Tab-separated table of C-alpha atoms in Angstrom:
chain	number	residue	atom	x	y	z
A	1	UNK	CA	-19.472	-3.521	15.158
A	2	UNK	CA	-18.593	0.179	15.227
A	3	UNK	CA	-14.953	1.198	15.151
A	4	UNK	CA	-15.489	3.320	18.240
A	5	UNK	CA	-16.564	0.272	20.194
A	6	UNK	CA	-13.524	-1.595	19.014
A	7	UNK	CA	-11.231	1.164	20.146
A	8	UNK	CA	-12.581	1.060	23.646
A	9	UNK	CA	-11.954	-2.625	24.097
A	10	UNK	CA	-8.714	-4.382	24.728
A	11	UNK	CA	-7.449	-6.892	22.238
A	12	UNK	CA	-8.517	-10.420	23.007
A	13	UNK	CA	-4.973	-11.611	22.886
A	14	UNK	CA	-1.671	-11.052	21.158
A	15	UNK	CA	-2.027	-9.009	17.986
A	16	UNK	CA	-0.778	-11.814	15.784
A	17	UNK	CA	-3.434	-14.154	17.175
A	18	UNK	CA	-6.176	-11.910	15.796
A	19	UNK	CA	-5.014	-12.438	12.220
A	20	UNK	CA	-6.132	-15.258	9.977
A	21	UNK	CA	-3.698	-18.121	9.516
A	22	UNK	CA	-2.552	-16.728	6.164
A	23	UNK	CA	-2.112	-13.145	7.385
A	24	UNK	CA	-0.560	-14.165	10.707
A	25	UNK	CA	2.461	-15.653	8.982
A	26	UNK	CA	2.594	-13.224	6.059
A	27	UNK	CA	6.234	-12.367	6.697
A	28	UNK	CA	7.047	-16.096	6.656
A	29	UNK	CA	5.200	-16.602	3.366
A	30	UNK	CA	7.004	-13.654	1.773
A	31	UNK	CA	10.389	-14.993	2.868
A	32	UNK	CA	9.437	-18.437	1.559
A	33	UNK	CA	8.318	-16.897	-1.751
A	34	UNK	CA	11.591	-15.020	-2.031
A	35	UNK	CA	13.555	-18.212	-1.380
A	36	UNK	CA	11.441	-20.144	-3.887
A	37	UNK	CA	11.995	-17.467	-6.513
A	38	UNK	CA	15.728	-17.446	-5.938
A	39	UNK	CA	15.816	-21.230	-6.182
A	40	UNK	CA	13.817	-21.294	-9.419
A	41	UNK	CA	16.016	-18.628	-10.951
A	42	UNK	CA	19.082	-20.739	-10.188
A	43	UNK	CA	17.681	-24.148	-11.101
A	44	UNK	CA	15.672	-23.397	-14.256
A	45	UNK	CA	17.822	-22.130	-17.148
A	46	UNK	CA	16.129	-19.601	-19.411
A	47	UNK	CA	13.319	-18.918	-16.965
A	48	UNK	CA	13.649	-15.157	-17.384
A	49	UNK	CA	13.331	-15.349	-21.167
A	50	UNK	CA	10.238	-17.540	-20.869
A	51	UNK	CA	8.560	-15.183	-18.400
A	52	UNK	CA	9.266	-12.160	-20.582
A	53	UNK	CA	8.109	-13.735	-23.836
A	54	UNK	CA	4.543	-12.380	-23.541
A	55	UNK	CA	4.139	-8.895	-22.090
A	56	UNK	CA	1.397	-6.467	-21.075
A	57	UNK	CA	2.486	-2.804	-21.278
A	58	UNK	CA	6.078	-3.936	-20.902
A	59	UNK	CA	5.404	-6.322	-18.007
A	60	UNK	CA	5.611	-10.088	-18.412
A	61	UNK	CA	2.150	-11.642	-18.484
A	62	UNK	CA	2.598	-13.778	-15.306
A	63	UNK	CA	3.701	-10.726	-13.329
A	64	UNK	CA	0.874	-8.618	-14.754
A	65	UNK	CA	-1.689	-11.216	-13.723
A	66	UNK	CA	-0.183	-11.485	-10.245
A	67	UNK	CA	-0.321	-7.724	-9.764
A	68	UNK	CA	-3.949	-7.501	-10.851
A	69	UNK	CA	-5.004	-10.463	-8.706
A	70	UNK	CA	-3.369	-9.088	-5.562
A	71	UNK	CA	-4.992	-5.648	-5.873
A	72	UNK	CA	-8.540	-6.632	-6.831
A	73	UNK	CA	-9.737	-8.193	-3.515
A	74	UNK	CA	-8.587	-5.197	-1.483
A	75	UNK	CA	-10.415	-2.751	-3.743
A	76	UNK	CA	-13.522	-4.957	-3.686
A	77	UNK	CA	-13.678	-4.439	0.111
A	78	UNK	CA	-13.955	-0.661	-0.108
A	79	UNK	CA	-17.360	0.871	0.668
A	80	UNK	CA	-17.499	3.333	-2.182
A	81	UNK	CA	-20.777	4.835	-0.997
A	82	UNK	CA	-19.156	6.143	2.196
A	83	UNK	CA	-16.706	8.644	0.676
A	84	UNK	CA	-18.829	11.525	1.949
A	85	UNK	CA	-18.247	10.498	5.583
A	86	UNK	CA	-14.603	11.485	5.262
A	87	UNK	CA	-15.049	14.526	3.040
A	88	UNK	CA	-17.226	16.061	5.770
A	89	UNK	CA	-14.559	15.494	8.447
A	90	UNK	CA	-11.997	18.173	7.628
A	91	UNK	CA	-9.882	17.395	10.704
A	92	UNK	CA	-9.226	13.966	9.204
A	93	UNK	CA	-9.386	14.657	5.485
A	94	UNK	CA	-7.062	17.646	5.221
A	95	UNK	CA	-4.203	16.151	7.294
A	96	UNK	CA	-4.569	12.897	5.338
A	97	UNK	CA	-4.255	14.647	1.990
A	98	UNK	CA	-1.274	16.705	3.160
A	99	UNK	CA	0.530	13.730	4.712
A	100	UNK	CA	-0.137	11.390	1.794
A	101	UNK	CA	0.429	13.665	-1.161
A	102	UNK	CA	2.864	16.305	0.110
A	103	UNK	CA	4.805	14.995	3.107
A	104	UNK	CA	5.128	11.310	2.172
A	105	UNK	CA	6.567	11.702	-1.345
A	106	UNK	CA	8.833	14.540	-0.216
A	107	UNK	CA	10.157	12.522	2.741
A	108	UNK	CA	10.912	9.473	0.595
A	109	UNK	CA	12.601	11.690	-2.010
A	110	UNK	CA	14.819	13.198	0.700
A	111	UNK	CA	15.667	9.829	2.277
A	112	UNK	CA	16.433	8.254	-1.091
A	113	UNK	CA	18.863	11.006	-2.053
A	114	UNK	CA	20.361	11.192	1.447
A	115	UNK	CA	20.928	7.473	1.991
A	116	UNK	CA	21.364	6.219	-1.586
A	117	UNK	CA	23.295	9.010	-3.346
A	118	UNK	CA	25.505	6.497	-5.213
A	119	UNK	CA	22.763	4.020	-6.191
A	120	UNK	CA	20.549	5.825	-8.721
A	121	UNK	CA	18.427	2.812	-9.713
A	122	UNK	CA	17.487	1.938	-6.133
A	123	UNK	CA	16.995	5.615	-5.356
A	124	UNK	CA	14.537	5.962	-8.221
A	125	UNK	CA	12.715	2.813	-7.102
A	126	UNK	CA	12.272	4.207	-3.595
A	127	UNK	CA	10.990	7.533	-4.939
A	128	UNK	CA	8.371	5.586	-6.910
A	129	UNK	CA	7.431	3.729	-3.702
A	130	UNK	CA	6.958	7.076	-1.961
A	131	UNK	CA	4.542	8.188	-4.673
A	132	UNK	CA	2.383	5.044	-4.399
A	133	UNK	CA	0.042	5.738	-1.509
A	134	UNK	CA	-1.651	3.067	0.583
A	135	UNK	CA	-4.553	1.029	-0.783
A	136	UNK	CA	-3.856	-2.511	0.402
A	137	UNK	CA	-2.615	-4.149	3.629
A	138	UNK	CA	-3.067	-0.903	5.570
A	139	UNK	CA	-6.711	-1.903	6.174
A	140	UNK	CA	-5.516	-4.958	8.115
A	141	UNK	CA	-3.043	-3.021	10.263
A	142	UNK	CA	-5.661	-0.350	10.956
A	143	UNK	CA	-8.195	-2.969	12.037
A	144	UNK	CA	-5.735	-4.735	14.342
A	145	UNK	CA	-4.931	-1.405	15.990
A	146	UNK	CA	-8.682	-0.733	16.536
A	147	UNK	CA	-8.725	2.177	14.113
A	148	UNK	CA	-11.831	3.606	12.458
A	149	UNK	CA	-12.780	1.069	9.791
A	150	UNK	CA	-15.071	3.373	7.814
A	151	UNK	CA	-12.494	6.154	7.778
A	152	UNK	CA	-9.828	3.698	6.623
A	153	UNK	CA	-12.050	2.398	3.846
A	154	UNK	CA	-12.899	5.807	2.475
A	155	UNK	CA	-9.334	7.145	2.786
A	156	UNK	CA	-8.126	4.108	0.856
A	157	UNK	CA	-10.797	4.702	-1.773
A	158	UNK	CA	-9.880	8.374	-1.959
A	159	UNK	CA	-6.207	7.519	-2.352
A	160	UNK	CA	-7.088	5.029	-5.066
A	161	UNK	CA	-9.065	7.558	-7.108
A	162	UNK	CA	-6.604	10.408	-6.513
A	163	UNK	CA	-3.677	8.178	-7.414
A	164	UNK	CA	-5.022	7.525	-10.895
A	165	UNK	CA	-4.888	11.239	-11.664
A	166	UNK	CA	-1.943	12.396	-9.512
A	167	UNK	CA	0.647	9.633	-9.709
A	168	UNK	CA	1.925	10.502	-13.178
A	169	UNK	CA	2.217	14.213	-12.435
A	170	UNK	CA	4.017	13.601	-9.140
A	171	UNK	CA	6.305	11.071	-10.805
A	172	UNK	CA	7.292	13.629	-13.420
A	173	UNK	CA	7.860	16.257	-10.713
A	174	UNK	CA	9.971	14.128	-8.345
A	175	UNK	CA	11.901	12.261	-11.023
A	176	UNK	CA	12.572	15.182	-13.348
A	177	UNK	CA	11.601	18.686	-12.233
A	178	UNK	CA	12.683	18.754	-8.570
A	179	UNK	CA	16.131	17.217	-9.180
A	180	UNK	CA	16.698	19.890	-11.808
A	181	UNK	CA	15.750	22.665	-9.408
A	182	UNK	CA	18.123	21.258	-6.776
A	183	UNK	CA	20.978	20.744	-9.221
A	184	UNK	CA	20.916	16.966	-8.844
A	185	UNK	CA	21.848	14.432	-11.477
A	186	UNK	CA	18.840	13.571	-13.638
A	187	UNK	CA	20.464	11.266	-16.169
A	188	UNK	CA	18.943	8.114	-14.671
A	189	UNK	CA	15.640	9.726	-13.705
A	190	UNK	CA	14.260	10.471	-17.165
A	191	UNK	CA	10.875	8.758	-17.004
A	192	UNK	CA	8.078	9.241	-19.509
A	193	UNK	CA	4.922	10.599	-17.904
A	194	UNK	CA	2.846	8.493	-20.295
A	195	UNK	CA	4.638	5.284	-19.277
A	196	UNK	CA	3.790	5.914	-15.642
A	197	UNK	CA	0.213	6.949	-16.480
A	198	UNK	CA	-0.326	3.838	-18.595
A	199	UNK	CA	0.910	1.562	-15.817
A	200	UNK	CA	-1.245	3.335	-13.241
A	201	UNK	CA	-4.358	3.111	-15.405
A	202	UNK	CA	-3.823	-0.601	-16.070
A	203	UNK	CA	-2.605	-1.873	-12.710
A	204	UNK	CA	-4.719	0.437	-10.542
A	205	UNK	CA	-7.575	1.493	-12.810
A	206	UNK	CA	-8.603	-2.029	-13.845
A	207	UNK	CA	-8.777	-3.556	-10.327
A	208	UNK	CA	-10.347	-0.348	-9.008
A	209	UNK	CA	-13.147	-0.562	-11.578
A	210	UNK	CA	-13.494	-4.318	-11.002
A	211	UNK	CA	-13.705	-3.836	-7.240
A	212	UNK	CA	-16.304	-1.096	-7.566
A	213	UNK	CA	-18.466	-3.150	-9.939
A	214	UNK	CA	-18.137	-6.278	-7.792
A	215	UNK	CA	-19.412	-4.464	-4.714
A	216	UNK	CA	-22.157	-2.623	-6.580
A	217	UNK	CA	-23.495	-5.701	-8.363
A	218	UNK	CA	-22.992	-8.014	-5.389
A	219	UNK	CA	-24.854	-5.745	-2.986
A	220	UNK	CA	-27.667	-5.240	-5.470
A	221	UNK	CA	-28.078	-8.974	-5.923
A	222	UNK	CA	-27.676	-10.266	-2.341
A	223	UNK	CA	-27.317	-7.300	0.003
A	224	UNK	CA	-24.415	-5.790	1.926
A	225	UNK	CA	-24.457	-8.299	4.783
A	226	UNK	CA	-24.021	-11.215	2.370
A	227	UNK	CA	-21.403	-9.346	0.384
A	228	UNK	CA	-19.199	-8.546	3.391
A	229	UNK	CA	-19.676	-11.762	5.378
A	230	UNK	CA	-19.736	-14.306	2.548
A	231	UNK	CA	-18.231	-12.981	-0.686
A	232	UNK	CA	-15.437	-10.797	0.704
A	233	UNK	CA	-13.950	-13.571	2.897
A	234	UNK	CA	-13.940	-15.867	-0.144
A	235	UNK	CA	-12.013	-13.503	-2.411
A	236	UNK	CA	-9.781	-11.882	0.249
A	237	UNK	CA	-7.071	-14.608	0.300
A	238	UNK	CA	-6.392	-14.065	-3.393
A	239	UNK	CA	-4.655	-10.790	-2.537
A	240	UNK	CA	-2.031	-12.780	-0.660
A	241	UNK	CA	-1.849	-15.442	-3.374
A	242	UNK	CA	-1.260	-12.766	-6.002
A	243	UNK	CA	1.383	-11.072	-3.877
A	244	UNK	CA	3.274	-14.302	-3.210
A	245	UNK	CA	3.090	-15.377	-6.852
A	246	UNK	CA	4.434	-11.999	-7.953
A	247	UNK	CA	7.260	-12.152	-5.398
A	248	UNK	CA	8.250	-15.631	-6.593
A	249	UNK	CA	8.437	-14.470	-10.213
A	250	UNK	CA	10.232	-11.240	-9.394
A	251	UNK	CA	12.834	-12.917	-7.226
A	252	UNK	CA	13.371	-15.561	-9.881
A	253	UNK	CA	14.332	-12.682	-12.177
A	254	UNK	CA	16.214	-10.759	-9.467
A	255	UNK	CA	18.139	-13.711	-8.046
A	256	UNK	CA	21.572	-12.695	-9.266
A	257	UNK	CA	21.221	-9.117	-8.027
A	258	UNK	CA	20.017	-10.214	-4.599
A	259	UNK	CA	22.599	-12.895	-3.966
A	260	UNK	CA	25.493	-10.948	-5.459
A	261	UNK	CA	24.638	-7.613	-3.783
A	262	UNK	CA	23.210	-8.296	-0.317
A	263	UNK	CA	24.673	-5.023	0.945
A	264	UNK	CA	22.617	-3.137	-1.639
A	265	UNK	CA	19.453	-4.868	-0.392
A	266	UNK	CA	20.310	-3.795	3.162
A	267	UNK	CA	20.827	-0.232	1.991
A	268	UNK	CA	17.404	-0.257	0.303
A	269	UNK	CA	15.854	-1.398	3.591
A	270	UNK	CA	17.361	1.432	5.662
A	271	UNK	CA	15.464	4.387	4.128
A	272	UNK	CA	12.282	2.316	4.192
A	273	UNK	CA	12.666	1.719	7.938
A	274	UNK	CA	13.269	5.410	8.578
A	275	UNK	CA	10.326	6.344	6.363
A	276	UNK	CA	7.841	4.092	8.179
A	277	UNK	CA	8.958	5.275	11.618
A	278	UNK	CA	8.876	8.983	10.777
A	279	UNK	CA	5.619	8.923	8.808
A	280	UNK	CA	3.695	6.854	11.359
A	281	UNK	CA	4.936	8.706	14.448
A	282	UNK	CA	4.524	12.121	12.853
A	283	UNK	CA	1.024	11.316	11.574
A	284	UNK	CA	-0.075	10.002	14.967
A	285	UNK	CA	1.199	13.227	16.551
A	286	UNK	CA	-0.645	15.325	13.965
A	287	UNK	CA	-3.862	13.446	14.685
A	288	UNK	CA	-3.491	14.110	18.407
A	289	UNK	CA	-2.672	17.776	17.777
A	290	UNK	CA	-5.776	18.434	15.648
A	291	UNK	CA	-8.027	16.754	18.210
A	292	UNK	CA	-8.813	13.436	16.552
A	293	UNK	CA	-9.876	10.577	18.789
A	294	UNK	CA	-7.792	7.408	18.905
A	295	UNK	CA	-9.583	5.438	16.157
A	296	UNK	CA	-9.323	8.257	13.611
A	297	UNK	CA	-5.778	9.241	14.587
A	298	UNK	CA	-4.713	5.621	14.189
A	299	UNK	CA	-6.353	5.452	10.776
A	300	UNK	CA	-4.597	8.662	9.779
A	301	UNK	CA	-1.236	7.248	10.883
A	302	UNK	CA	-1.493	3.873	9.155
A	303	UNK	CA	-2.899	5.243	5.902
A	304	UNK	CA	-0.112	7.829	5.790
A	305	UNK	CA	2.689	5.384	6.628
A	306	UNK	CA	1.595	2.534	4.356
A	307	UNK	CA	2.506	2.358	0.686
A	308	UNK	CA	1.075	0.617	-2.343
A	309	UNK	CA	4.027	-1.588	-3.237
A	310	UNK	CA	1.935	-3.400	-5.821
A	311	UNK	CA	1.589	-0.236	-7.861
A	312	UNK	CA	5.208	0.768	-7.296
A	313	UNK	CA	6.397	-2.630	-8.521
A	314	UNK	CA	4.110	-2.439	-11.551
A	315	UNK	CA	5.361	1.020	-12.524
A	316	UNK	CA	8.998	0.069	-11.977
A	317	UNK	CA	8.668	-3.089	-14.058
A	318	UNK	CA	6.778	-1.414	-16.892
A	319	UNK	CA	9.161	1.541	-17.039
A	320	UNK	CA	12.547	0.004	-16.248
A	321	UNK	CA	12.119	-3.764	-16.613
A	322	UNK	CA	11.578	-6.703	-14.273
A	323	UNK	CA	15.299	-7.187	-13.624
A	324	UNK	CA	15.985	-3.513	-12.879
A	325	UNK	CA	17.224	-2.045	-9.627
A	326	UNK	CA	14.055	0.032	-9.494
A	327	UNK	CA	11.956	-3.142	-9.425
A	328	UNK	CA	14.188	-4.651	-6.748
A	329	UNK	CA	13.622	-1.603	-4.541
A	330	UNK	CA	9.881	-2.176	-4.817
A	331	UNK	CA	10.196	-5.891	-4.092
A	332	UNK	CA	12.147	-5.254	-0.870
A	333	UNK	CA	9.289	-3.032	0.350
A	334	UNK	CA	6.719	-5.635	1.485
A	335	UNK	CA	9.337	-7.598	3.409
A	336	UNK	CA	10.166	-4.473	5.430
A	337	UNK	CA	6.622	-3.137	5.752
A	338	UNK	CA	5.008	-6.250	7.251
A	339	UNK	CA	7.078	-6.658	10.456
A	340	UNK	CA	7.434	-2.904	10.967
A	341	UNK	CA	3.708	-2.165	10.768
A	342	UNK	CA	2.832	-5.167	12.945
A	343	UNK	CA	5.193	-3.679	15.538
A	344	UNK	CA	3.524	-0.285	15.149
A	345	UNK	CA	0.149	-1.912	15.855
A	346	UNK	CA	1.449	-2.751	19.343
A	347	UNK	CA	2.770	0.799	19.754
A	348	UNK	CA	-0.596	2.237	18.714
A	349	UNK	CA	-2.548	0.094	21.178
A	350	UNK	CA	-0.234	1.211	23.974
A	351	UNK	CA	-0.777	4.873	23.024
A	352	UNK	CA	-4.587	4.813	23.334
A	353	UNK	CA	-4.461	6.309	26.816
A	354	UNK	CA	-3.135	9.591	25.440
A	355	UNK	CA	-6.141	10.278	23.194
A	356	UNK	CA	-9.611	11.683	23.958
A	357	UNK	CA	-12.579	9.284	23.967
A	358	UNK	CA	-13.983	8.328	20.550
A	359	UNK	CA	-16.555	10.738	19.149
A	360	UNK	CA	-20.057	9.273	18.681
A	361	UNK	CA	-21.023	8.578	15.068
A	362	UNK	CA	-23.208	11.156	13.350
A	363	UNK	CA	-26.774	10.229	12.421
A	364	UNK	CA	-28.447	6.946	13.385
A	365	UNK	CA	-26.562	4.796	15.863
A	366	UNK	CA	-26.278	1.958	13.415
A	367	UNK	CA	-27.491	1.196	9.958
A	368	UNK	CA	-28.983	-2.267	9.278
A	369	UNK	CA	-26.035	-3.264	7.126
A	370	UNK	CA	-23.584	-2.264	9.858
A	371	UNK	CA	-24.859	-5.012	12.145
A	372	UNK	CA	-22.939	-7.555	10.118
A	373	UNK	CA	-19.575	-5.884	10.543
A	374	UNK	CA	-16.947	-7.898	12.367
């Protein structure tokens, strides 16, 4: 089904009812995983030492596996052969690049310094979150809001590829260069560019390559319809399993910090809430201003507001350690993002009346493989 057709129809029911059972209660599962991790950290002596005994680029092996598992299914969904559909649409592509790679990191940098001036570890963790652009759950929020599915897929793919090359440079700039220019304290922001690059290449590059090869080989063997209606639904839940497993392990290691400093956790949540609200609302307004129809404007807004917490957590763990404040800032992210973006789905659906009708797709009305889209 074309995204334009979706955008013209009303949701069949409450937004939450359109999610699968696993996704519908994602916030509940994350809270349960956090509680389980806290309980394990308290009840099992020496758990942290056992988890850290075997490492991959400075990350404990269980956490590394969880991070890779949660990212692979999402990247296997991307239609890598459709990148050209976005590169030809400058009204969508240029605002997306500006919002994702200029506005987003700069806004998170400003909020982190403004709201966490006395908490350098959490501040650094939030800056890393701001650098990690969306490649995961944003596809779900975009689909629920009747956004343009193809545009979302290719923007996610573009962010994934661009992130491999840009994340390290931006990390060096925002964690070292810019604070120096502004006369800010850099003593806790000295991060090796190579450490960030190595984490990005491992925790983004590997699942990106695996996702690309899975789609390419799967479609060659059985066709796109089989790949997207049979294989993708089978592997999709593993993204959630990997996320929950990682949260359990992280909170087992972060238990003392969370229970002893609940006010710090609340302070981490505040800039994240402001960030999501400002980025989504501003991006939606930009889409309307440049003349995008509702599906594409919605895709622009959700891809600009969402963040890749998996990558941010991986970088924070590899660079600062699993028990660091930087890692805790990344862990708090998914708990805040899920309810906020579900709420923004409702806001987006209510705002459809203010946008021009969807533009008809270029070329043939529908390709044979598109008939299988849900």
